[in-house]
PDB file of C-alpha atoms in Angstrom:
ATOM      1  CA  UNK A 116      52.814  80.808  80.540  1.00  0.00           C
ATOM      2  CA  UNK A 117      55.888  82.240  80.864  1.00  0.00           C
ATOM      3  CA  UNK A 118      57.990  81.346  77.620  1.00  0.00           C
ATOM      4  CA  UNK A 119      61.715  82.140  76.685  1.00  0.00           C
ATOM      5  CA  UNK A 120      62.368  82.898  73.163  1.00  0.00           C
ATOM      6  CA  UNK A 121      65.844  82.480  71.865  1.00  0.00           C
ATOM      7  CA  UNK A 122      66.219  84.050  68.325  1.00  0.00           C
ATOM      8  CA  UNK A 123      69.396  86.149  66.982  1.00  0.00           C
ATOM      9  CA  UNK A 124      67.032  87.663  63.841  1.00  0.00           C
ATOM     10  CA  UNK A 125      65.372  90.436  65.682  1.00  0.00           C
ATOM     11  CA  UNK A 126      63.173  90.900  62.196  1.00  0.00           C
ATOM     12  CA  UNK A 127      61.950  87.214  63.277  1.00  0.00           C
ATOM     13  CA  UNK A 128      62.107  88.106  67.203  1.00  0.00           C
ATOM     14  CA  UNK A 129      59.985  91.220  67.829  1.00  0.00           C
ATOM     15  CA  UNK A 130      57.267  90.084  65.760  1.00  0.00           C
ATOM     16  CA  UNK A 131      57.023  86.721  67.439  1.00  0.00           C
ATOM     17  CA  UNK A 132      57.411  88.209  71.351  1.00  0.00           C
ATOM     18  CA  UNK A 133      54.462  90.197  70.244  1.00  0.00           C
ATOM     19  CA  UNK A 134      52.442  87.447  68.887  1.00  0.00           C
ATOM     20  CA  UNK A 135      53.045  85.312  71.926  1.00  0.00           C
ATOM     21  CA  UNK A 136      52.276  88.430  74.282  1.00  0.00           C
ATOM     22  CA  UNK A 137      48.832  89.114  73.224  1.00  0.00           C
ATOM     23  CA  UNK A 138      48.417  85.296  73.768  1.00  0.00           C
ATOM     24  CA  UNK A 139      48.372  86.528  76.887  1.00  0.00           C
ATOM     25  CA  UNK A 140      52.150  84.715  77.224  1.00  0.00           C
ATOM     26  CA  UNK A 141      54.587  86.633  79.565  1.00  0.00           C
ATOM     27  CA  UNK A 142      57.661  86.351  77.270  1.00  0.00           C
ATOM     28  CA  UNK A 143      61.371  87.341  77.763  1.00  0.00           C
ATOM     29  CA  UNK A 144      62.887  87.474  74.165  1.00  0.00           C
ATOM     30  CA  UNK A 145      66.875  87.408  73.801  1.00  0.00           C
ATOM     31  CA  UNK A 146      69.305  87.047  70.648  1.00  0.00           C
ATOM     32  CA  UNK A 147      72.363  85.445  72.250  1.00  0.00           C
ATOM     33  CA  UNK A 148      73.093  81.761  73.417  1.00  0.00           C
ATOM     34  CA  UNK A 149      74.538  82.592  76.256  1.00  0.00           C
ATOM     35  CA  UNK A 150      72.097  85.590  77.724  1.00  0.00           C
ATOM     36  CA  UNK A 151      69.484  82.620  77.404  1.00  0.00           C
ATOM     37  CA  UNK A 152      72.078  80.589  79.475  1.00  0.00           C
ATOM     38  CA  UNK A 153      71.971  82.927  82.284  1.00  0.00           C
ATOM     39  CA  UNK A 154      68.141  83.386  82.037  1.00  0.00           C
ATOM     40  CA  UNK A 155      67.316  79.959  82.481  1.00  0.00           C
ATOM     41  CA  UNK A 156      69.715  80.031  85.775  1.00  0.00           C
ATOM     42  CA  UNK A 157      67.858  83.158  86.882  1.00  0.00           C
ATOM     43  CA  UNK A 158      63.905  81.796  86.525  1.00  0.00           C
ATOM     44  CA  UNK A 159      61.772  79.247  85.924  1.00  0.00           C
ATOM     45  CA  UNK A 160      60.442  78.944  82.366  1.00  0.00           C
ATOM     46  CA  UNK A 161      56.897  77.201  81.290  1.00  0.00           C
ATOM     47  CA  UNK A 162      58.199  76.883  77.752  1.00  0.00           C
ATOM     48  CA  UNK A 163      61.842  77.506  76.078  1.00  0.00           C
ATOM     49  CA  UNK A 164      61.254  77.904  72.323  1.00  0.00           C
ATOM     50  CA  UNK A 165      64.776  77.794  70.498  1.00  0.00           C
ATOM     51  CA  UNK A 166      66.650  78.921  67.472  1.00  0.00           C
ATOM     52  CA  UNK A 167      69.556  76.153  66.477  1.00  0.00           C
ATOM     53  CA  UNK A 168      72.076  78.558  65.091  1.00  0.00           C
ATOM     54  CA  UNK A 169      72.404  81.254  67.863  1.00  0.00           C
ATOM     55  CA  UNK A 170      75.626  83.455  68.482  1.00  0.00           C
ATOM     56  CA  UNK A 171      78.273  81.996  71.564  1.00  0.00           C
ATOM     57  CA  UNK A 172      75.867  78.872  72.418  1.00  0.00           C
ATOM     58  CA  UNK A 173      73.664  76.901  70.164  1.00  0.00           C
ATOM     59  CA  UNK A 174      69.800  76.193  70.803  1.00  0.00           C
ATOM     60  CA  UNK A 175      70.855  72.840  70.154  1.00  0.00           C
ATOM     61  CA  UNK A 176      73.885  72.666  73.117  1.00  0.00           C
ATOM     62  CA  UNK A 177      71.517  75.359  75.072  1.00  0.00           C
ATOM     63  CA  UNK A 178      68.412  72.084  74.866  1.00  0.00           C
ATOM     64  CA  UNK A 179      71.553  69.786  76.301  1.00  0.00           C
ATOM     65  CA  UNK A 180      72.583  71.565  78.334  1.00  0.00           C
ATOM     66  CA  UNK A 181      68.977  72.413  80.101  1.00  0.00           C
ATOM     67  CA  UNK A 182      67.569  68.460  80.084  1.00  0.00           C
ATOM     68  CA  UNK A 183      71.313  67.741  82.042  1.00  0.00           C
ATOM     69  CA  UNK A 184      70.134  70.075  84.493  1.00  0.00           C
ATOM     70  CA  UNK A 185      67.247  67.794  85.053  1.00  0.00           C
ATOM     71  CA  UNK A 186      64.720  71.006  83.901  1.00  0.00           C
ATOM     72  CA  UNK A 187      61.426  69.293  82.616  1.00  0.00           C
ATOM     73  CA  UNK A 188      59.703  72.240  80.886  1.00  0.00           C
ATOM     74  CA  UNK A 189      58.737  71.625  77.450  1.00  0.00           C
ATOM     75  CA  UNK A 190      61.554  72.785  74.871  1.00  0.00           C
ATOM     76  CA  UNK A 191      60.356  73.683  71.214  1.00  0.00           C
ATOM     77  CA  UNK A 192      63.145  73.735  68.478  1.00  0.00           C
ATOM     78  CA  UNK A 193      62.361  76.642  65.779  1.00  0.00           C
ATOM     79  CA  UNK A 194      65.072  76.852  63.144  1.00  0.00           C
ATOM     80  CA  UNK A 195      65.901  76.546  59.621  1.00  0.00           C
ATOM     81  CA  UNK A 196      67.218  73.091  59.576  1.00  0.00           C
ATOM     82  CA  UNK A 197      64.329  70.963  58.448  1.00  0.00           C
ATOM     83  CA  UNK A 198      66.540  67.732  57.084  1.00  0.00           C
ATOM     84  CA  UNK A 199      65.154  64.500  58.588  1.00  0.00           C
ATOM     85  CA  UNK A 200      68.403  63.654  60.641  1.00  0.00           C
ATOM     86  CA  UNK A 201      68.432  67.977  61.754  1.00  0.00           C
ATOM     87  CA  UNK A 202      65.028  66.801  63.234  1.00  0.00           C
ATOM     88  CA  UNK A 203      66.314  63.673  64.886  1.00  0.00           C
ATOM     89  CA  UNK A 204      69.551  65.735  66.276  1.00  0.00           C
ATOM     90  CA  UNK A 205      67.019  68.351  67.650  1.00  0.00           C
ATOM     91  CA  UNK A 206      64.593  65.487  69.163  1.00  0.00           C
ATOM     92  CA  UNK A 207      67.445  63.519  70.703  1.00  0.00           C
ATOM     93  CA  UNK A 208      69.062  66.712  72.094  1.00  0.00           C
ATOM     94  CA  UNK A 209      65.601  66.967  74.519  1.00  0.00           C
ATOM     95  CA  UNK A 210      63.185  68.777  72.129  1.00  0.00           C
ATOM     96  CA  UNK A 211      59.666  68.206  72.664  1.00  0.00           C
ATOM     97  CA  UNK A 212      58.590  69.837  69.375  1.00  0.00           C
ATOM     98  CA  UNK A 213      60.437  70.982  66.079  1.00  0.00           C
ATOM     99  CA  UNK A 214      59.387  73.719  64.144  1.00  0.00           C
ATOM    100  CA  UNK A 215      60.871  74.454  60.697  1.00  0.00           C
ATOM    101  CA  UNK A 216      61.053  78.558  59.622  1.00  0.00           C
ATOM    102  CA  UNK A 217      59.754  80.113  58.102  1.00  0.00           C
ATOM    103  CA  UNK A 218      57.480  80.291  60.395  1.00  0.00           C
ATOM    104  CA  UNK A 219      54.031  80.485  60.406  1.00  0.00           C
ATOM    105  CA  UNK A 220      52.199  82.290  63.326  1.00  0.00           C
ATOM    106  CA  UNK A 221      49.133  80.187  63.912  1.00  0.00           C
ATOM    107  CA  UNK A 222      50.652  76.664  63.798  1.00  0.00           C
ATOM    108  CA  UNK A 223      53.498  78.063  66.422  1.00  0.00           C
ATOM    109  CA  UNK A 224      50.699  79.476  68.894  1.00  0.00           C
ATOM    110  CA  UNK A 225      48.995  76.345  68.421  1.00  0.00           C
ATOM    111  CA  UNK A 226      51.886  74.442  68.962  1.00  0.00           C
ATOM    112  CA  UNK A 227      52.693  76.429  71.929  1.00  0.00           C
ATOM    113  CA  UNK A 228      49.119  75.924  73.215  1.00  0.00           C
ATOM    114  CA  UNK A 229      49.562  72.073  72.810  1.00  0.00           C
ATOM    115  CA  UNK A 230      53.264  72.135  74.696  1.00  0.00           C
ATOM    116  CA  UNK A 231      50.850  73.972  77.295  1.00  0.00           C
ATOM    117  CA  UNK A 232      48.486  71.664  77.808  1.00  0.00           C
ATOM    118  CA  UNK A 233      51.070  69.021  79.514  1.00  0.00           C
ATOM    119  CA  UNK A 234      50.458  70.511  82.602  1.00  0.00           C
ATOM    120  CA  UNK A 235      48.426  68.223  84.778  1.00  0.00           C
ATOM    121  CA  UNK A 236      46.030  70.912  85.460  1.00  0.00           C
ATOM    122  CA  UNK A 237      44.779  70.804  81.755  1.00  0.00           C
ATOM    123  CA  UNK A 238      41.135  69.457  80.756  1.00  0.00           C
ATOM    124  CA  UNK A 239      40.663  70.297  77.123  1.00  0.00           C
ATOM    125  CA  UNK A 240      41.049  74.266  76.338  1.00  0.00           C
ATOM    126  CA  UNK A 241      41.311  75.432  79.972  1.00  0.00           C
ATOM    127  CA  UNK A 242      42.856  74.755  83.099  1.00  0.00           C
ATOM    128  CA  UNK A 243      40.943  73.027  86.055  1.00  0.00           C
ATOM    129  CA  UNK A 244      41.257  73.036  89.677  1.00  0.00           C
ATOM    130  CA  UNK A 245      38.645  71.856  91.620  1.00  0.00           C
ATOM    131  CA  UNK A 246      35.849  73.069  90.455  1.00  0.00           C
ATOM    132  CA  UNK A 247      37.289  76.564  89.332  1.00  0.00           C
ATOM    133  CA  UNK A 248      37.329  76.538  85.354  1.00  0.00           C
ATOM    134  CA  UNK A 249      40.126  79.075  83.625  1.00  0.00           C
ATOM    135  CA  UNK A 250      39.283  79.190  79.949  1.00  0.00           C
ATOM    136  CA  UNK A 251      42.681  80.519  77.922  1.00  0.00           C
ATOM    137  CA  UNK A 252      41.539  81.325  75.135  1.00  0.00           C
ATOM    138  CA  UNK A 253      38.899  84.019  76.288  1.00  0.00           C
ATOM    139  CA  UNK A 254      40.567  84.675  79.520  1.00  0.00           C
ATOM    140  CA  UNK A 255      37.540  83.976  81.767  1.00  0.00           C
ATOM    141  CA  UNK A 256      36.928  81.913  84.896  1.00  0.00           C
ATOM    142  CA  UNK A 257      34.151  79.989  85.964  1.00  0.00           C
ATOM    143  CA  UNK A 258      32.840  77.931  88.454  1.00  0.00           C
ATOM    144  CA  UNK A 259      29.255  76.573  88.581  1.00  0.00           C
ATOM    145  CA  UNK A 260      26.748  79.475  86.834  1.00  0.00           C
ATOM    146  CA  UNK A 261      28.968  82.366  87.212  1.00  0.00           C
ATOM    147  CA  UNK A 262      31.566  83.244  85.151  1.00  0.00           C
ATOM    148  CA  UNK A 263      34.090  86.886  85.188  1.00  0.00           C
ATOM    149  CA  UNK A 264      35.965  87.813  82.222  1.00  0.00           C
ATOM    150  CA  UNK A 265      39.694  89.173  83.934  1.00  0.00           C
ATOM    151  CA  UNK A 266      41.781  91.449  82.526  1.00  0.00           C
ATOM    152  CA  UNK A 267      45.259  90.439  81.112  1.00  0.00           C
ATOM    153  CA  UNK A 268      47.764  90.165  83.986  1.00  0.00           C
ATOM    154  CA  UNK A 269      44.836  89.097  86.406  1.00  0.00           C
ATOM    155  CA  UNK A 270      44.048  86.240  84.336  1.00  0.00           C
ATOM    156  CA  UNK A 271      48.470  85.548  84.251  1.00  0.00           C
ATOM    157  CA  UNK A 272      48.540  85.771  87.583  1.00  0.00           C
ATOM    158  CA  UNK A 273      45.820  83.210  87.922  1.00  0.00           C
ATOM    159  CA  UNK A 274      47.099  81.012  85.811  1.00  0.00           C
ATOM    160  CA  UNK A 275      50.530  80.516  87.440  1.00  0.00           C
ATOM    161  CA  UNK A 276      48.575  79.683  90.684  1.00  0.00           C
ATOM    162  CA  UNK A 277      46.782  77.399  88.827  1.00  0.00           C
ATOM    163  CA  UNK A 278      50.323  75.864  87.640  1.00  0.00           C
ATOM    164  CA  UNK A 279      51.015  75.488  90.906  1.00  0.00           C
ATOM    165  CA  UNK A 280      48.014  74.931  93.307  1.00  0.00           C
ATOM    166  CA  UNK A 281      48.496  74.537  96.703  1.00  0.00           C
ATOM    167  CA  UNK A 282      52.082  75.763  96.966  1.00  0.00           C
ATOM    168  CA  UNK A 283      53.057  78.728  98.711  1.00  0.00           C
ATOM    169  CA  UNK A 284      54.613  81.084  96.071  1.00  0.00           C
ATOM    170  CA  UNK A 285      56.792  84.023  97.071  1.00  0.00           C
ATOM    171  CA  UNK A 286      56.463  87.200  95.862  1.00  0.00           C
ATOM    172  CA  UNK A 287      59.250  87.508  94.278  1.00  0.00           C
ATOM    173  CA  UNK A 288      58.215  83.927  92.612  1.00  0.00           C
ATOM    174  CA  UNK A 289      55.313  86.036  91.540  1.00  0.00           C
ATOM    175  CA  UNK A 290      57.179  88.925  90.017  1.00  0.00           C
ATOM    176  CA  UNK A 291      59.501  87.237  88.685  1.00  0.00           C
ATOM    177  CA  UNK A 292      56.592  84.511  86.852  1.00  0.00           C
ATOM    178  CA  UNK A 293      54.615  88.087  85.626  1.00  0.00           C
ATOM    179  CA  UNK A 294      56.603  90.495  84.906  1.00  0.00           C
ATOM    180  CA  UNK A 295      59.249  90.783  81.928  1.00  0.00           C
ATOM    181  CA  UNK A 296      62.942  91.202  81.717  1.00  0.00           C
ATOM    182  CA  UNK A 297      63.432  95.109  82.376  1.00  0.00           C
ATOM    183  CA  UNK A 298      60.057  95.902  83.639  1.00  0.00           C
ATOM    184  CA  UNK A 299      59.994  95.796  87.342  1.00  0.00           C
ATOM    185  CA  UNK A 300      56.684  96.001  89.284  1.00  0.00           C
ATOM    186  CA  UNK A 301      56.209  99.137  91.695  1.00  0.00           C
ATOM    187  CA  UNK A 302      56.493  97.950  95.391  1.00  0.00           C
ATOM    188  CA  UNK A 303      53.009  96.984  96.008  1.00  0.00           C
ATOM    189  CA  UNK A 304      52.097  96.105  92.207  1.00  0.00           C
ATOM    190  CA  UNK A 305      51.748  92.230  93.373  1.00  0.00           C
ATOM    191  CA  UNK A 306      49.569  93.389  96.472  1.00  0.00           C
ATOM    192  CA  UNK A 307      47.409  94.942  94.360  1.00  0.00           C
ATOM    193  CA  UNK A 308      47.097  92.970  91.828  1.00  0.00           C
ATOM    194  CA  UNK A 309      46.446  89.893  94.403  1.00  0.00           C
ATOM    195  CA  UNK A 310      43.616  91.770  95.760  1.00  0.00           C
ATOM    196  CA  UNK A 311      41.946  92.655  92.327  1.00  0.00           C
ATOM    197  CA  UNK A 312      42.164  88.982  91.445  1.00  0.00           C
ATOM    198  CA  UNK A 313      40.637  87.808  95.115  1.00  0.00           C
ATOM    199  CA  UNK A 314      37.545  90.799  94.131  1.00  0.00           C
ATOM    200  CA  UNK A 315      37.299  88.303  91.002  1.00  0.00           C
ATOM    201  CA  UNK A 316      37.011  85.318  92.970  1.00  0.00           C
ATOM    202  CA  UNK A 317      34.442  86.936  94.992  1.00  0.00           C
ATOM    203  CA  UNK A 318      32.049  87.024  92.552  1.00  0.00           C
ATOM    204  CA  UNK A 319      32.380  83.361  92.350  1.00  0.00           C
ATOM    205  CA  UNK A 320      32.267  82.658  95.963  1.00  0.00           C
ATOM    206  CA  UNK A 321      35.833  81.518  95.975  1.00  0.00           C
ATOM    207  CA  UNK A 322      37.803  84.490  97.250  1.00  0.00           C
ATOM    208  CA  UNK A 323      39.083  82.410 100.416  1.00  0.00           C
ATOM    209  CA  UNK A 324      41.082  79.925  97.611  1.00  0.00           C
ATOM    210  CA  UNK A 325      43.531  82.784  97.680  1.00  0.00           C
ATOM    211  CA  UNK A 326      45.444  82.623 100.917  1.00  0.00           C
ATOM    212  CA  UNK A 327      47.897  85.405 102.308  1.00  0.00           C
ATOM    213  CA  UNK A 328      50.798  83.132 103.965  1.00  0.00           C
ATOM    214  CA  UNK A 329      52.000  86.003 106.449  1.00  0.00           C
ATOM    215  CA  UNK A 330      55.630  86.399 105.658  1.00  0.00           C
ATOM    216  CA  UNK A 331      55.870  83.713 103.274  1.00  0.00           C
ATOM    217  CA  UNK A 332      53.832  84.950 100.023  1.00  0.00           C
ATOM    218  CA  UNK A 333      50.508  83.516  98.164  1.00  0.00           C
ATOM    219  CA  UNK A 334      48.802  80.235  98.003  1.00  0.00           C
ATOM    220  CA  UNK A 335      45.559  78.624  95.595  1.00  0.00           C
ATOM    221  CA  UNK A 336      44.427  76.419  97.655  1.00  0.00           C
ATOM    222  CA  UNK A 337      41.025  75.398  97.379  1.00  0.00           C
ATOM    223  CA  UNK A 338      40.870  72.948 100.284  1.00  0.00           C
ATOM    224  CA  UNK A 339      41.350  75.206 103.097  1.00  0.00           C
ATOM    225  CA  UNK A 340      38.856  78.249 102.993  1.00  0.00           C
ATOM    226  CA  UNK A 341      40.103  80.889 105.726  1.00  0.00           C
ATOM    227  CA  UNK A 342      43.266  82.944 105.407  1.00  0.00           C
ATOM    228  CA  UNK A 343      46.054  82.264 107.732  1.00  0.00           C
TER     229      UNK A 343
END
């Protein structure tokens, strides 16, 4: 998923954008209310996780503010408030989840894997489509007997198209889904890394789910089997 994390403590913030990165999250970590403002105008979150008490904008007004905007993505509140009526505030203001610091690392990446698991794609531990099996946890993909272990930002990249089956995505819908604040792909990272993924598929007979829309951008679409 990609996840924004809003926290002003960078002691609290690096060690948390590192624990949700080698969850294999793609996460753009910022200290400031209103630099998370402008993010959330600039791309499409799968998760927002929150601190209340942030400089310039709250997490609280920031949560208001987003659900106003008719966004739908699941919002979890991580703070230091943890009286009953802080928790109402925070669940009232859109919250899907509350999280009271200090913090402790396994229940928030299982929290963040339960937010997760809204998606409609969802069966259990993995995501589904068709008959295509992604498993999260170990990063492999299956379908019937076969199975392929991916590597990191194959098995991202797969999993937004999973997010979003049979929609053509752009790629700069791609780039901007994979890669983080400040770390622009070369020119034909997305190419490549489209082609690696379809030599996955391959190996389970379902390279042709991967279209190339000429001019348009990428598509998982298991329906159709032959590139346009």
């Amino acid at each position: 998923m990609r996840i924004l994390l809003v926290e002003d403590d960078t002691a609290q913030l690096e060690p948390l954008q590192t624990a949700l990165s080698q969850a294999g999250h793609i996460v753009d970590g910022v200290e400031n209310g209103a630099i998370a403002q402008w993010a959330i105008t600039q791309r499409d979150y799968d998760l927002l996780i929150l601190d209340w008490m942030l400089p310039e904008i709250s997490g609280l007004d920031l949560c208001r503010q987003y659900r106003k905007a008719g966004k739908t993505a699941p919002v979890l509140m991580l703070t230091a408030k943890d009286t009953t009526g802080e928790k109402v505030t925070g669940l009232d203001a859109g919250a899907d989840d509350y999280l009271v610091k200090p913090t402790d690392l396994f229940e928030l990446l299982a929290r963040v894997r339960a937010l997760g698991r809204r998606s409609p794609v969802w069966q259990g531990e993995k995501l589904q489509l068709a008959d295509l099996q992604l498993h999260i946890s170990t990063q492999i993909v299956e379908r019937g007997a076969a199975k392929v272990e991916l590597s990191t930002r194959e098995f991202q990249l797969l999993e937004y198209l999973m997010r979003h089956p049979y929609q053509i995505l752009s790629r700069n819908q791609i780039e901007q889904a994979l890669w983080e604040w400040g770390s622009e792909p070369e020119s034909n990272a997305t190419t490549t890394l489209v082609r690696r993924l379809r030599q996955r598929l391959q190996l389970l007979n379902a390279a042709d789910w991967l279209e190339t829309i000429y001019g348009m951008g990428y598509r998982l679409n298991p329906e159709r089997k032959n590139n346009i």
